[in-house]
GROMACS .gro file of C-alpha atoms in nm:
model
  436
    1MET     CA    1   9.167   5.569   9.510
    2PRO     CA    2   8.990   5.357   9.270
    3SER     CA    3   8.802   5.161   9.523
    4MET     CA    4   8.720   5.443   9.785
    5THR     CA    5   8.535   5.606   9.470
    6ARG     CA    6   8.217   5.430   9.513
    7LEU     CA    7   8.191   5.510   9.841
    8ARG     CA    8   8.167   5.798   9.781
    9LEU     CA    9   7.929   6.017   9.991
   10PRO     CA   10   7.690   6.272   9.867
   11LEU     CA   11   7.778   6.578   9.996
   12ARG     CA   12   7.591   6.940   9.949
   13VAL     CA   13   7.691   7.291   9.983
   14SER     CA   14   7.439   7.571   9.974
   15SER     CA   15   7.555   7.925   9.865
   16VAL     CA   16   7.386   8.244   9.917
   17ARG     CA   17   7.611   8.555   9.911
   18ASN     CA   18   7.949   8.342   9.966
   19ARG     CA   19   7.743   8.169  10.275
   20TRP     CA   20   7.749   7.794  10.279
   21ARG     CA   21   7.634   7.597  10.495
   22PRO     CA   22   7.761   7.237  10.582
   23SER     CA   23   7.557   6.926  10.502
   24LEU     CA   24   7.379   6.802  10.775
   25ARG     CA   25   7.444   6.439  10.683
   26ALA     CA   26   7.743   6.442  10.643
   27VAL     CA   27   7.844   6.604  11.010
   28SER     CA   28   7.551   6.417  11.174
   29SER     CA   29   7.738   6.107  11.066
   30ILE     CA   30   8.070   6.281  11.177
   31TYR     CA   31   7.885   6.360  11.499
   32ALA     CA   32   7.793   6.001  11.562
   33THR     CA   33   8.087   5.838  11.435
   34ASN     CA   34   8.209   6.044  11.755
   35LEU     CA   35   7.999   5.959  11.994
   36ALA     CA   36   7.988   5.619  11.940
   37LEU     CA   37   8.383   5.630  11.981
   38LEU     CA   38   8.312   5.817  12.243
   39LEU     CA   39   8.055   5.538  12.421
   40ILE     CA   40   8.297   5.275  12.297
   41GLY     CA   41   8.617   5.378  12.476
   42ALA     CA   42   8.344   5.389  12.793
   43VAL     CA   43   8.307   5.023  12.710
   44THR     CA   44   8.679   4.899  12.736
   45GLY     CA   45   8.768   5.076  12.982
   46VAL     CA   46   8.484   4.940  13.202
   47MET     CA   47   8.577   4.599  13.094
   48THR     CA   48   8.924   4.660  13.208
   49ALA     CA   49   8.877   4.848  13.500
   50ARG     CA   50   8.722   4.547  13.669
   51ALA     CA   51   8.931   4.341  13.476
   52LEU     CA   52   9.249   4.434  13.629
   53GLY     CA   53   9.124   4.614  13.913
   54ALA     CA   54   9.305   4.956  13.988
   55SER     CA   55   9.648   4.877  13.958
   56GLY     CA   56   9.666   4.685  13.601
   57LYS     CA   57   9.394   4.961  13.531
   58GLY     CA   58   9.634   5.227  13.568
   59GLU     CA   59   9.923   5.037  13.393
   60VAL     CA   60   9.743   5.007  13.085
   61ALA     CA   61   9.628   5.382  13.120
   62ILE     CA   62  10.036   5.535  13.180
   63VAL     CA   63  10.184   5.297  12.927
   64GLN     CA   64   9.910   5.376  12.642
   65ALA     CA   65   9.888   5.747  12.735
   66MET     CA   66  10.291   5.707  12.733
   67VAL     CA   67  10.318   5.598  12.389
   68GLY     CA   68  10.007   5.798  12.225
   69THR     CA   69  10.205   6.118  12.305
   70ILE     CA   70  10.513   6.045  12.173
   71ALA     CA   71  10.388   5.919  11.889
   72PHE     CA   72  10.190   6.169  11.818
   73VAL     CA   73  10.470   6.506  11.939
   74CYS     CA   74  10.704   6.314  11.625
   75THR     CA   75  10.424   6.259  11.435
   76LEU     CA   76  10.486   6.683  11.346
   77SER     CA   77  10.081   6.682  11.294
   78VAL     CA   78  10.184   6.582  10.910
   79ASP     CA   79   9.842   6.416  10.937
   80GLN     CA   80   9.673   6.753  10.922
   81ALA     CA   81   9.892   6.814  10.652
   82TYR     CA   82   9.753   6.533  10.466
   83VAL     CA   83   9.431   6.669  10.498
   84PHE     CA   84   9.517   6.989  10.352
   85MET     CA   85   9.705   6.847  10.079
   86ALA     CA   86   9.444   6.584   9.983
   87SER     CA   87   9.104   6.923   9.986
   88LYS     CA   88   9.327   7.070   9.630
   89LYS     CA   89   9.176   6.959   9.304
   90ASP     CA   90   9.530   6.926   9.192
   91ALA     CA   91   9.676   6.696   9.452
   92PRO     CA   92   9.858   6.462   9.412
   93ARG     CA   93   9.790   6.053   9.502
   94LEU     CA   94   9.856   6.079   9.827
   95MET     CA   95   9.662   5.725   9.998
   96GLY     CA   96   9.969   5.484   9.912
   97ARG     CA   97  10.218   5.727  10.005
   98ALA     CA   98  10.028   5.787  10.355
   99VAL     CA   99  10.023   5.446  10.402
  100ARG     CA  100  10.358   5.348  10.339
  101ASP     CA  101  10.565   5.686  10.493
  102GLY     CA  102  10.335   5.657  10.808
  103PHE     CA  103  10.419   5.261  10.878
  104VAL     CA  104  10.813   5.376  10.830
  105ALA     CA  105  10.782   5.680  11.046
  106GLY     CA  106  10.573   5.461  11.245
  107THR     CA  107  10.827   5.184  11.280
  108MET     CA  108  11.118   5.480  11.378
  109ILE     CA  109  10.896   5.615  11.613
  110GLY     CA  110  10.798   5.209  11.781
  111GLY     CA  111  11.145   5.160  11.740
  112LEU     CA  112  11.316   5.440  11.951
  113ILE     CA  113  10.996   5.353  12.214
  114ALA     CA  114  11.070   4.978  12.258
  115ILE     CA  115  11.490   5.080  12.289
  116THR     CA  116  11.431   5.336  12.564
  117ALA     CA  117  11.170   5.182  12.740
  118THR     CA  118  11.478   4.844  12.726
  119LEU     CA  119  11.707   5.140  12.883
  120LEU     CA  120  11.501   5.282  13.137
  121ASP     CA  121  11.401   4.883  13.254
  122GLY     CA  122  11.239   4.928  13.603
  123ARG     CA  123  11.204   5.260  13.608
  124LEU     CA  124  10.874   5.261  13.403
  125PRO     CA  125  10.522   5.186  13.570
  126GLY     CA  126  10.443   4.836  13.473
  127GLY     CA  127  10.759   4.711  13.349
  128PRO     CA  128  10.961   4.727  12.977
  129SER     CA  129  10.792   4.460  12.858
  130LEU     CA  130  10.463   4.679  12.805
  131TYR     CA  131  10.575   4.908  12.669
  132VAL     CA  132  10.780   4.729  12.415
  133LEU     CA  133  10.500   4.552  12.296
  134THR     CA  134  10.284   4.854  12.292
  135SER     CA  135  10.513   5.010  12.050
  136LEU     CA  136  10.465   4.678  11.801
  137SER     CA  137  10.142   4.914  11.723
  138VAL     CA  138  10.275   5.241  11.617
  139PRO     CA  139  10.386   5.168  11.272
  140PHE     CA  140   9.965   5.049  11.205
  141SER     CA  141   9.806   5.311  11.405
  142THR     CA  142  10.066   5.560  11.233
  143SER     CA  143  10.005   5.477  10.924
  144GLY     CA  144   9.690   5.399  10.938
  145LEU     CA  145   9.596   5.773  11.117
  146PHE     CA  146   9.790   5.907  10.754
  147ALA     CA  147   9.542   5.759  10.542
  148LEU     CA  148   9.273   5.826  10.747
  149SER     CA  149   9.365   6.186  10.663
  150VAL     CA  150   9.367   6.182  10.314
  151LEU     CA  151   9.023   6.054  10.320
  152GLN     CA  152   8.916   6.313  10.509
  153GLY     CA  153   9.143   6.558  10.298
  154GLY     CA  154   8.933   6.381  10.000
  155LYS     CA  155   8.570   6.448  10.129
  156GLU     CA  156   8.576   6.050  10.173
  157PHE     CA  157   8.355   6.091  10.510
  158ARG     CA  158   8.167   5.778  10.497
  159MET     CA  159   8.456   5.523  10.461
  160TRP     CA  160   8.646   5.798  10.658
  161ASN     CA  161   8.400   5.712  10.933
  162VAL     CA  162   8.333   5.335  10.865
  163LEU     CA  163   8.759   5.273  10.969
  164ARG     CA  164   8.737   5.491  11.282
  165PHE     CA  165   8.449   5.265  11.379
  166LEU     CA  166   8.649   4.939  11.245
  167ASN     CA  167   8.961   5.054  11.464
  168ALA     CA  168   8.749   5.125  11.814
  169SER     CA  169   8.550   4.800  11.766
  170GLY     CA  170   8.795   4.587  11.653
  171TYR     CA  171   9.015   4.691  11.981
  172LEU     CA  172   8.662   4.611  12.186
  173LEU     CA  173   8.602   4.306  12.011
  174ALA     CA  174   8.952   4.162  12.080
  175LEU     CA  175   8.880   4.207  12.463
  176ILE     CA  176   8.528   4.016  12.454
  177PHE     CA  177   8.690   3.729  12.271
  178ALA     CA  178   9.006   3.792  12.540
  179ILE     CA  179   8.777   3.787  12.809
  180VAL     CA  180   8.568   3.438  12.700
  181VAL     CA  181   8.906   3.246  12.627
  182SER     CA  182   9.063   3.362  12.937
  183GLU     CA  183   9.150   3.628  13.265
  184LEU     CA  184   9.280   3.948  13.127
  185THR     CA  185   9.591   4.132  13.234
  186PRO     CA  186   9.753   4.401  13.133
  187THR     CA  187  10.003   4.249  12.890
  188ARG     CA  188   9.689   4.056  12.738
  189VAL     CA  189   9.489   4.372  12.630
  190ILE     CA  190   9.856   4.538  12.520
  191GLN     CA  191   9.783   4.231  12.266
  192CYS     CA  192   9.393   4.286  12.171
  193TYR     CA  193   9.525   4.649  12.093
  194VAL     CA  194   9.789   4.569  11.929
  195ALA     CA  195   9.590   4.292  11.711
  196ALA     CA  196   9.268   4.558  11.681
  197THR     CA  197   9.531   4.847  11.540
  198ALA     CA  198   9.726   4.566  11.313
  199CYS     CA  199   9.346   4.411  11.177
  200PHE     CA  200   9.256   4.797  11.095
  201TRP     CA  201   9.573   4.858  10.942
  202LEU     CA  202   9.548   4.527  10.705
  203THR     CA  203   9.208   4.636  10.604
  204ILE     CA  204   9.370   5.002  10.492
  205VAL     CA  205   9.610   4.853  10.272
  206TYR     CA  206   9.369   4.626  10.099
  207ALA     CA  207   9.145   4.920  10.004
  208VAL     CA  208   9.411   5.056   9.872
  209ARG     CA  209   9.652   4.798   9.724
  210HIS     CA  210   9.649   4.961   9.351
  211GLU     CA  211   9.756   5.235   9.519
  212LEU     CA  212  10.058   5.121   9.728
  213LEU     CA  213  10.194   4.915   9.405
  214SER     CA  214  10.187   5.227   9.151
  215ALA     CA  215  10.399   5.369   9.438
  216THR     CA  216  10.673   5.166   9.479
  217LEU     CA  217  10.711   5.146   9.063
  218ALA     CA  218  10.748   5.539   9.028
  219ASN     CA  219  10.994   5.651   8.874
  220GLY     CA  220  11.277   5.944   8.891
  221GLU     CA  221  11.037   6.193   8.790
  222LYS     CA  222  10.830   6.094   9.020
  223GLN     CA  223  11.057   6.077   9.275
  224THR     CA  224  11.128   6.443   9.242
  225SER     CA  225  10.732   6.550   9.291
  226GLU     CA  226  10.726   6.321   9.596
  227SER     CA  227  11.051   6.511   9.770
  228ARG     CA  228  10.847   6.870   9.719
  229VAL     CA  229  10.546   6.679   9.872
  230THR     CA  230  10.719   6.577  10.118
  231ARG     CA  231  10.868   6.948  10.230
  232ASP     CA  232  10.496   7.043  10.160
  233LEU     CA  233  10.372   6.807  10.401
  234LEU     CA  234  10.652   6.874  10.691
  235HIS     CA  235  10.655   7.245  10.639
  236TYR     CA  236  10.229   7.231  10.681
  237GLY     CA  237  10.245   6.985  10.945
  238SER     CA  238  10.545   7.177  11.132
  239ARG     CA  239  10.324   7.472  11.166
  240THR     CA  240  10.021   7.298  11.287
  241HIS     CA  241  10.193   7.134  11.576
  242ILE     CA  242  10.280   7.417  11.731
  243SER     CA  243   9.891   7.492  11.816
  244ALA     CA  244   9.809   7.128  11.852
  245LEU     CA  245  10.075   7.081  12.116
  246GLN     CA  246   9.920   7.397  12.286
  247SER     CA  247   9.591   7.222  12.260
  248MET     CA  248   9.697   6.930  12.439
  249LEU     CA  249   9.859   7.099  12.705
  250ASN     CA  250   9.536   7.298  12.770
  251GLN     CA  251   9.352   6.938  12.821
  252GLN     CA  252   9.566   6.760  13.066
  253VAL     CA  253   9.712   7.048  13.241
  254ASP     CA  254   9.430   7.113  13.457
  255ILE     CA  255   9.399   6.828  13.567
  256SER     CA  256   9.749   6.804  13.678
  257ILE     CA  257   9.782   7.178  13.841
  258MET     CA  258   9.503   7.054  13.985
  259ALA     CA  259   9.624   6.843  14.242
  260PHE     CA  260   9.835   7.017  14.429
  261PHE     CA  261   9.580   7.254  14.500
  262THR     CA  262   9.305   7.023  14.596
  263THR     CA  263   9.213   6.722  14.707
  264THR     CA  264   9.179   6.369  14.522
  265ALA     CA  265   8.785   6.320  14.526
  266VAL     CA  266   8.793   6.691  14.366
  267VAL     CA  267   8.998   6.601  14.100
  268GLY     CA  268   8.771   6.244  14.088
  269ARG     CA  269   8.461   6.482  14.041
  270TYR     CA  270   8.581   6.745  13.821
  271SER     CA  271   8.691   6.494  13.559
  272LEU     CA  272   8.353   6.261  13.612
  273ALA     CA  273   8.182   6.614  13.561
  274VAL     CA  274   8.403   6.615  13.184
  275SER     CA  275   8.304   6.297  13.138
  276VAL     CA  276   7.964   6.372  13.135
  277VAL     CA  277   7.993   6.701  12.847
  278GLY     CA  278   8.158   6.466  12.652
  279PRO     CA  279   7.865   6.461  12.339
  280LEU     CA  280   7.845   6.875  12.409
  281ALA     CA  281   8.230   6.856  12.337
  282MET     CA  282   8.215   6.688  12.059
  283ILE     CA  283   7.934   6.961  11.838
  284GLY     CA  284   8.272   7.179  11.728
  285PRO     CA  285   8.539   6.874  11.645
  286ALA     CA  286   8.237   6.722  11.381
  287VAL     CA  287   8.161   7.047  11.217
  288ALA     CA  288   8.548   7.112  11.203
  289ALA     CA  289   8.595   6.774  11.052
  290TYR     CA  290   8.404   6.832  10.801
  291LEU     CA  291   8.495   7.244  10.763
  292PHE     CA  292   8.864   7.220  10.674
  293PRO     CA  293   8.877   7.038  10.386
  294LYS     CA  294   8.606   7.190  10.219
  295ILE     CA  295   8.771   7.526  10.318
  296ALA     CA  296   9.101   7.423  10.197
  297GLY     CA  297   8.955   7.335   9.872
  298ARG     CA  298   8.851   7.646   9.759
  299THR     CA  299   9.016   7.899   9.549
  300GLY     CA  300   8.960   8.196   9.761
  301ALA     CA  301   8.868   8.276  10.124
  302ALA     CA  302   8.494   8.212  10.268
  303SER     CA  303   8.283   8.391  10.554
  304ILE     CA  304   8.225   8.123  10.787
  305GLY     CA  305   7.942   8.372  10.970
  306THR     CA  306   7.652   8.138  10.904
  307ILE     CA  307   7.802   7.876  11.007
  308LEU     CA  308   7.956   8.026  11.287
  309LYS     CA  309   7.601   8.159  11.442
  310LEU     CA  310   7.458   7.805  11.342
  311VAL     CA  311   7.699   7.651  11.559
  312ALA     CA  312   7.635   7.853  11.852
  313ILE     CA  313   7.232   7.830  11.858
  314VAL     CA  314   7.292   7.444  11.871
  315ALA     CA  315   7.523   7.457  12.180
  316VAL     CA  316   7.397   7.673  12.363
  317VAL     CA  317   7.040   7.440  12.309
  318ALA     CA  318   7.170   7.167  12.403
  319GLY     CA  319   7.376   7.252  12.658
  320PHE     CA  320   7.126   7.439  12.817
  321LEU     CA  321   6.886   7.102  12.780
  322TRP     CA  322   7.222   6.885  12.906
  323ALA     CA  323   7.280   7.086  13.207
  324ILE     CA  324   6.927   7.029  13.345
  325VAL     CA  325   6.928   6.702  13.215
  326SER     CA  326   7.240   6.590  13.361
  327PRO     CA  327   7.304   6.645  13.735
  328MET     CA  328   6.959   6.429  13.794
  329LEU     CA  329   7.122   6.171  13.625
  330ILE     CA  330   7.410   6.139  13.776
  331GLY     CA  331   7.344   5.996  14.139
  332PRO     CA  332   7.164   5.693  13.991
  333ILE     CA  333   7.423   5.582  13.723
  334PHE     CA  334   7.765   5.684  13.944
  335GLY     CA  335   7.610   5.718  14.345
  336THR     CA  336   7.570   5.945  14.576
  337SER     CA  337   7.962   6.048  14.645
  338PHE     CA  338   7.911   6.237  14.317
  339GLY     CA  339   7.589   6.410  14.356
  340GLY     CA  340   7.590   6.860  14.421
  341LEU     CA  341   7.773   6.880  14.050
  342GLY     CA  342   7.512   7.076  13.919
  343VAL     CA  343   7.675   7.416  13.875
  344THR     CA  344   8.032   7.231  13.780
  345ILE     CA  345   7.819   7.131  13.542
  346ALA     CA  346   7.607   7.398  13.412
  347LEU     CA  347   7.988   7.632  13.360
  348LEU     CA  348   8.109   7.314  13.177
  349CYS     CA  349   7.784   7.305  12.924
  350SER     CA  350   7.831   7.702  12.905
  351ALA     CA  351   8.184   7.632  12.844
  352MET     CA  352   8.104   7.414  12.524
  353VAL     CA  353   7.909   7.665  12.351
  354PRO     CA  354   8.325   7.919  12.306
  355LEU     CA  355   8.466   7.589  12.263
  356SER     CA  356   8.271   7.435  11.973
  357LEU     CA  357   8.285   7.810  11.796
  358SER     CA  358   8.682   7.749  11.868
  359PHE     CA  359   8.751   7.467  11.659
  360VAL     CA  360   8.501   7.586  11.398
  361LEU     CA  361   8.733   7.963  11.298
  362PHE     CA  362   9.036   7.672  11.387
  363ALA     CA  363   8.941   7.498  11.062
  364TRP     CA  364   8.890   7.805  10.903
  365TRP     CA  365   9.227   7.944  10.934
  366LYS     CA  366   9.431   7.536  10.862
  367GLY     CA  367   9.156   7.594  10.590
  368GLN     CA  368   9.351   7.897  10.484
  369ASN     CA  369   9.675   7.781  10.500
  370ARG     CA  370   9.769   7.950  10.853
  371PRO     CA  371   9.779   7.658  11.130
  372GLN     CA  372  10.037   7.854  11.283
  373ARG     CA  373   9.734   8.144  11.425
  374ALA     CA  374   9.506   7.934  11.633
  375ALA     CA  375   9.866   7.905  11.898
  376TRP     CA  376   9.802   8.256  11.935
  377ALA     CA  377   9.451   8.127  12.037
  378GLU     CA  378   9.581   7.822  12.252
  379GLY     CA  379   9.836   7.984  12.413
  380ALA     CA  380   9.592   8.306  12.600
  381ALA     CA  381   9.423   7.943  12.665
  382LEU     CA  382   9.728   7.824  12.866
  383LEU     CA  383   9.777   8.151  13.031
  384ILE     CA  384   9.485   8.216  13.185
  385ILE     CA  385   9.418   7.850  13.274
  386LEU     CA  386   9.752   7.829  13.468
  387LEU     CA  387   9.690   8.216  13.629
  388LEU     CA  388   9.364   8.129  13.753
  389LEU     CA  389   9.293   7.811  13.787
  390PRO     CA  390   9.549   7.735  14.149
  391GLY     CA  391   9.334   8.030  14.349
  392LEU     CA  392   9.009   7.898  14.237
  393VAL     CA  393   9.023   7.529  14.247
  394SER     CA  394   9.137   7.576  14.600
  395ARG     CA  395   8.859   7.811  14.686
  396TYR     CA  396   8.571   7.639  14.482
  397GLY     CA  397   8.730   7.312  14.414
  398ALA     CA  398   8.558   7.152  14.066
  399ALA     CA  399   8.355   7.440  14.029
  400GLY     CA  400   8.613   7.696  14.033
  401ALA     CA  401   8.800   7.467  13.773
  402ALA     CA  402   8.463   7.444  13.556
  403GLY     CA  403   8.504   7.865  13.588
  404VAL     CA  404   8.840   7.852  13.438
  405SER     CA  405   8.736   7.602  13.154
  406LEU     CA  406   8.428   7.890  13.024
  407GLY     CA  407   8.706   8.149  13.135
  408SER     CA  408   8.984   7.987  12.888
  409TYR     CA  409   8.767   7.911  12.631
  410SER     CA  410   8.614   8.198  12.596
  411VAL     CA  411   8.917   8.419  12.572
  412SER     CA  412   9.109   8.120  12.332
  413CYS     CA  413   8.769   8.188  12.092
  414LEU     CA  414   8.759   8.596  12.159
  415VAL     CA  415   9.051   8.624  12.041
  416VAL     CA  416   9.080   8.362  11.723
  417TYR     CA  417   8.796   8.571  11.608
  418ALA     CA  418   8.953   8.841  11.657
  419MET     CA  419   9.182   8.755  11.387
  420TYR     CA  420   8.931   8.603  11.162
  421ARG     CA  421   8.750   8.868  11.129
  422ARG     CA  422   9.055   9.104  11.055
  423ALA     CA  423   9.160   8.875  10.803
  424ILE     CA  424   8.764   8.856  10.604
  425GLY     CA  425   8.863   9.274  10.646
  426GLN     CA  426   9.143   9.240  10.457
  427GLY     CA  427   9.048   9.018  10.221
  428LEU     CA  428   9.196   8.708  10.289
  429ARG     CA  429   9.335   8.436   9.991
  430ALA     CA  430   9.326   8.154  10.019
  431THR     CA  431   9.572   8.047   9.760
  432GLY     CA  432   9.880   7.924   9.886
  433ALA     CA  433  10.169   8.074  10.102
  434PRO     CA  434  10.141   8.237  10.425
  435ARG     CA  435  10.171   8.590  10.354
  436THR     CA  436  10.553   8.778  10.475
   0.00000   0.00000   0.00000
């Protein structure tokens, strides 16, 4: 990636007796970008809700959620495989391949979505035209996702953050322009989304145009090498996909189950509480995004005990402060109907501690070329939710759901940490294929 090299962010890692700490500057920039994306998402959500009303907003949300979920399932977490492979010192040039193959895969997935929506016709909320229109964004988003993964794996965190921000801010600017020019409709919102995704993709293509050209002129020997890379990508991605699907279920199943055991008002209050603790939920992912390629690029297993302690301290302090401050802000901002969420928010803030630690441990396992180990922890969390959520929600409402989240995240963290300690004790190596 010659055009990216001059934008590399210097990363410093201190190492004392196999203990090393991530660059505070790099992790802070990742966290700041994640927080900016959260705020942009909130602004676009408010804009579309006010412009479209409850019905129109619901149509757009359902369409984007369904198309996004299908694309996520069909990509088989190959983006995580690109992070892993790009982090290696002997990694092949992957950016051109990621952009090209992501676009091809996205075209196939988008085409499948469009054909299915056309065949189902009136059975889909919002009508098939919205799904067909949204499917046009899938090639651009999939290709962009793969390209961003290569940047992350290559430790190009500055460019990675910039492009992620451009993608989200482009959608916001497109919506603002559409509102100024004419009235927003569900179709125009989707058009803004597709246009923003296409501009994001064109930016990536412009940045890596030389590597894309060399990829199209590959000789026979390089084609043979690329077939091996394809097998490696699919092998790693499919193993990661097991826990990724479980994680997606864990994030969505609580709201879905709650609807059958309590009122919609309780679901709405709990959903708001989850949004309030969103900034705390980004602590773990910010560290994990930095840690994953760093661990994968090392030649042996590294203890991350120091990092776990630092993350725990930050999460505990931030959670304690936010549990005190945020309940006082809810009433003035969202109205008195959302008051009395202090216990719920306190429980969710506590749950962010094991959740943050789990993200760090999951990143460690992915860096060790054993991403499937996270499936045990995610499975344990899902089991806790299914067993405890109905009874606790029926009795304690939103606070009961928050308690289940605390329990599920804690169990998941304990499971993955126990596996980590056992692996460290056995002298696990990070040299390639999993042991049999």
